[in-house]
Tab-separated table of C-alpha atoms in Angstrom:
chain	number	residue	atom	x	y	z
Y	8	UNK	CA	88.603	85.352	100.157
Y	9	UNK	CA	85.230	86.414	100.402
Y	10	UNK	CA	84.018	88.162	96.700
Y	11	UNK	CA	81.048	89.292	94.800
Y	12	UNK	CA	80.354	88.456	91.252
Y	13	UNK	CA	78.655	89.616	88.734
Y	14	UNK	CA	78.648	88.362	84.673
Y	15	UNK	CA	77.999	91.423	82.709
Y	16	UNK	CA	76.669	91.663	79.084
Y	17	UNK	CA	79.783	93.821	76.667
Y	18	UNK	CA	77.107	95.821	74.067
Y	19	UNK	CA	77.819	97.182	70.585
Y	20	UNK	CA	77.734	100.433	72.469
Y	21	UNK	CA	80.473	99.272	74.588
Y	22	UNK	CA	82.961	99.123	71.369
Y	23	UNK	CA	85.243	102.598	70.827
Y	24	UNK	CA	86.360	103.761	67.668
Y	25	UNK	CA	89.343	101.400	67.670
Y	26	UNK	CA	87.050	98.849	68.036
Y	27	UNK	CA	87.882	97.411	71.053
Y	28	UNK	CA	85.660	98.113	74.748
Y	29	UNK	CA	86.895	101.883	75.863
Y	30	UNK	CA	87.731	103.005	78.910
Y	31	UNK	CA	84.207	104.646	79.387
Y	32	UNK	CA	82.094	101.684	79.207
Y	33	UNK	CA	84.795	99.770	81.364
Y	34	UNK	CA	83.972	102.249	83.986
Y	35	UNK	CA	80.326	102.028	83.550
Y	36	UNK	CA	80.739	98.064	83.766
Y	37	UNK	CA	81.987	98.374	86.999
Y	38	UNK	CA	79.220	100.255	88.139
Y	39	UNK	CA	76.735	98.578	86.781
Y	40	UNK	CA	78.175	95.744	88.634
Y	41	UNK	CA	78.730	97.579	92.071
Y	42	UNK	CA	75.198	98.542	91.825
Y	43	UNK	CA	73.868	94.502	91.162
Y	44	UNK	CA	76.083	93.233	93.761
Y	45	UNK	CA	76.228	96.571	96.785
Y	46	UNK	CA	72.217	97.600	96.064
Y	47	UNK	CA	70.724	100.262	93.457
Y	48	UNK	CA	69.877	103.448	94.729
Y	49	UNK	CA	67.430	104.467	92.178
Y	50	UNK	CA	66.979	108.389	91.268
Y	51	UNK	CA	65.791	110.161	93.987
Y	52	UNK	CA	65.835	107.366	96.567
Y	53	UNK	CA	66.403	107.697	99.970
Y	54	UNK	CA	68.340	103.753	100.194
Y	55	UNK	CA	69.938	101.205	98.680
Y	56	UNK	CA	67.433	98.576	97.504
Y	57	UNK	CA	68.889	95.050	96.863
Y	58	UNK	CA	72.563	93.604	97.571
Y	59	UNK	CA	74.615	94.079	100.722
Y	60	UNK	CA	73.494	97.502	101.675
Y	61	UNK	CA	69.846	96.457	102.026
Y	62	UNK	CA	71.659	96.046	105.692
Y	63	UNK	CA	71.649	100.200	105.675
Y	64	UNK	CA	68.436	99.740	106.140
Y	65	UNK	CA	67.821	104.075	104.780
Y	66	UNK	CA	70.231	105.089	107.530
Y	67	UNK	CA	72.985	105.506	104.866
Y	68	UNK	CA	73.571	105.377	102.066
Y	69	UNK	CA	77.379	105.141	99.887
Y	70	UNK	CA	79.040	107.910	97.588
Y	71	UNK	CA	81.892	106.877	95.551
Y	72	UNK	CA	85.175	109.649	96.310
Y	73	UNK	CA	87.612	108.115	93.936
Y	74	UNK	CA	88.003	106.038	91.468
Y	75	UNK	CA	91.757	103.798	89.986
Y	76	UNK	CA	91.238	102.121	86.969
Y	77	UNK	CA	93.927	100.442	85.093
Y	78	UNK	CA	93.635	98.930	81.853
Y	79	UNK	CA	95.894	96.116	81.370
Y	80	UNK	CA	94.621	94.544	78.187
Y	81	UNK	CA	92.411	95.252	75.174
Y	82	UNK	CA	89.497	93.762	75.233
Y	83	UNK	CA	87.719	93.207	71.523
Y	84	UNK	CA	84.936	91.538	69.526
Y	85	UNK	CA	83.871	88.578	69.913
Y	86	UNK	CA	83.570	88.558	73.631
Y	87	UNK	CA	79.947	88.847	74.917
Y	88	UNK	CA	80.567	88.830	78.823
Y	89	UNK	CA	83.039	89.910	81.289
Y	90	UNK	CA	83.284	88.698	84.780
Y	91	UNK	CA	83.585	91.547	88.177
Y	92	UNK	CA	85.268	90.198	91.246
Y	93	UNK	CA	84.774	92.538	93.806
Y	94	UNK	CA	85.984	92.527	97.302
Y	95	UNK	CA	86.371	95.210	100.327
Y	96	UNK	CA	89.920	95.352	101.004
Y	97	UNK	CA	89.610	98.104	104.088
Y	98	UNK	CA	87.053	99.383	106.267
Y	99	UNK	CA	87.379	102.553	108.105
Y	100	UNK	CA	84.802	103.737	110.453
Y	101	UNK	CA	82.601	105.211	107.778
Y	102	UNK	CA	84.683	104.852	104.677
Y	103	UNK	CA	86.070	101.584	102.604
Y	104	UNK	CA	87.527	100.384	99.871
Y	105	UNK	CA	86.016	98.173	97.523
Y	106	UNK	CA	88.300	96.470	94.807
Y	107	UNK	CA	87.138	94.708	91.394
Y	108	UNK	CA	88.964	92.350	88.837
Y	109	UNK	CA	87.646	92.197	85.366
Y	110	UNK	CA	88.229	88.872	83.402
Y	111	UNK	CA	87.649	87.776	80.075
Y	112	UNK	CA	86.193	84.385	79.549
Y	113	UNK	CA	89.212	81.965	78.947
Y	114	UNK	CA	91.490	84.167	80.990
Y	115	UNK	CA	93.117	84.117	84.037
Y	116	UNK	CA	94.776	87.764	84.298
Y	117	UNK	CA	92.314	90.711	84.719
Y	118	UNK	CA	91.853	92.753	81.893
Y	119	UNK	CA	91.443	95.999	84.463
Y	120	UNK	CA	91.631	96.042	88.004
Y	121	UNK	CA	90.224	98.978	90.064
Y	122	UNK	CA	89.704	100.081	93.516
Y	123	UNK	CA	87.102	102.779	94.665
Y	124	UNK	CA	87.167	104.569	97.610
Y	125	UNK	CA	83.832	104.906	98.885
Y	126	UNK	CA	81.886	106.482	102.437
Y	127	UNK	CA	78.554	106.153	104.302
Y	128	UNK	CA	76.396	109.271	104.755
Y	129	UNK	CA	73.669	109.503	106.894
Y	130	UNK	CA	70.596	109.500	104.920
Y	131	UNK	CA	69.115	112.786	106.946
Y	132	UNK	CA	72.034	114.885	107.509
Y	133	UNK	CA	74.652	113.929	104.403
Y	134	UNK	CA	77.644	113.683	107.066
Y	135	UNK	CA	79.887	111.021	107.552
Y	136	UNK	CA	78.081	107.716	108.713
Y	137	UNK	CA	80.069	105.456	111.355
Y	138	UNK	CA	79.429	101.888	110.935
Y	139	UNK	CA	78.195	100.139	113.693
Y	140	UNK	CA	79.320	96.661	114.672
Y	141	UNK	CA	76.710	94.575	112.820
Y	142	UNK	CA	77.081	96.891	109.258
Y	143	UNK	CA	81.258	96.084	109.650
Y	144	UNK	CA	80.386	92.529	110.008
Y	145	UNK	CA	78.309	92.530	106.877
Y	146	UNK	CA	81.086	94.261	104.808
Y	147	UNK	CA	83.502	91.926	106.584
Y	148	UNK	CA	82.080	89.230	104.431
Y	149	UNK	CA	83.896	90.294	101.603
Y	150	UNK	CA	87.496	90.772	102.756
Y	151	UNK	CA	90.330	90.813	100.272
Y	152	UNK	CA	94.145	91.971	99.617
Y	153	UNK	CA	94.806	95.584	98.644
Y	154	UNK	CA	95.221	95.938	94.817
Y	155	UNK	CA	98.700	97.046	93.145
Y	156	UNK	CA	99.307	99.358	90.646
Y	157	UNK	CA	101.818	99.978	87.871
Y	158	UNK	CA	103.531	103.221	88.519
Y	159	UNK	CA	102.494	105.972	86.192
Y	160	UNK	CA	105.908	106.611	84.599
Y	161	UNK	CA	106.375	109.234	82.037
Y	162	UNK	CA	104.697	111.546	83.654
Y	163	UNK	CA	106.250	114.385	85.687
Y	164	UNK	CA	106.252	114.493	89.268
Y	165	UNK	CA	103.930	117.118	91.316
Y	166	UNK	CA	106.573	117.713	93.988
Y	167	UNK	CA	104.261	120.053	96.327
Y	168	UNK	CA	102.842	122.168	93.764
Y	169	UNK	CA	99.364	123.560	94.015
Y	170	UNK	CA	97.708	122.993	90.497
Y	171	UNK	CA	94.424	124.721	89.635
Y	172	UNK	CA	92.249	121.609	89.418
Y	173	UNK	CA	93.151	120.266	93.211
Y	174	UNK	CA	92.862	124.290	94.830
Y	175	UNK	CA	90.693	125.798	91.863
Y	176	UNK	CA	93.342	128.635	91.953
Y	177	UNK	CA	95.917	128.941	89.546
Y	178	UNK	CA	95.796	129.130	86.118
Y	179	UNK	CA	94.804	126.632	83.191
């Protein structure tokens, strides 16, 4: 399997009140890392600069949609570094997946695993961006297995209903 790494730096700032890294700065650890290892599109630019989607070239450029993040372990002091594995488990036509792995040094389970859903628009027009061959072969690189998920038990089914956040009707 194809992957990306990327050693990442846990800060003070990283540490919740429980004292162990929160959910917030895992999230921001994966980006940071996504940004090293897909290219940074700095405020206001126009591309990706850096990384695999220097092969964009300014056509396109990637949103995140969604993210899954699943904490399977506390992580606290005195670890200084966590390791991202990321991988693209699917490509669509302008759409993919890209899946990450954290690990602790010493360890051989991930301490979260996630999976964003992510899509190419068109630098000039913001619509959907269909990859051509040579941009599928790039992300192709990095091929990898679909992560799974614990099921969210506990919580109560949405059998068809419309809530207010997905329709923004409803009430709160």
């Amino acid at each position: 399997m194809g992957e990306l790494v990327a050693d990442l730096d846990v800060r003070v700032s990283d540490l919740g009140p429980s004292g162990h890294v929160n959910n917030a700065a895992f999230v921001r650890l994966l980006d940071e890392a996504r940004s090293r290892l897909l290219g940074d599109g700095p405020q206001g630019a126009r591309r990706h600069r850096g990384g695999i989607l220097d092969a964009l070239g300014g056509s396109a450029r990637l949103v995140i949609g969604q993210h899954v993040v699943e904490y399977r372990r506390e992580v606290r002091p005195p670890v200084r570094s966590l390791r991202v594995r990321m991988w693209i488990p699917v490509l669509g036509s302008s759409s993919l997946a890209l899946a990450a792995a954290v690990y602790e040094d010493g360890h051989d389970d991930p301490v979260v695993v996630a999976e964003s859903s992510a899509v190419l628009l068109a630098s000039d027009t913001g619509r959907p961006w269909p990859m051509d061959e040579r941009i599928r072969e790039v992300f192709g690189r990095y091929p990898g297995p679909r992560l799974a998920f614990r099921a969210r038990v506990g919580l109560p089914a949405n059998e068809g209903r419309q809530d207010s956040v997905a329709t923004g009707r409803g009430s709160a």
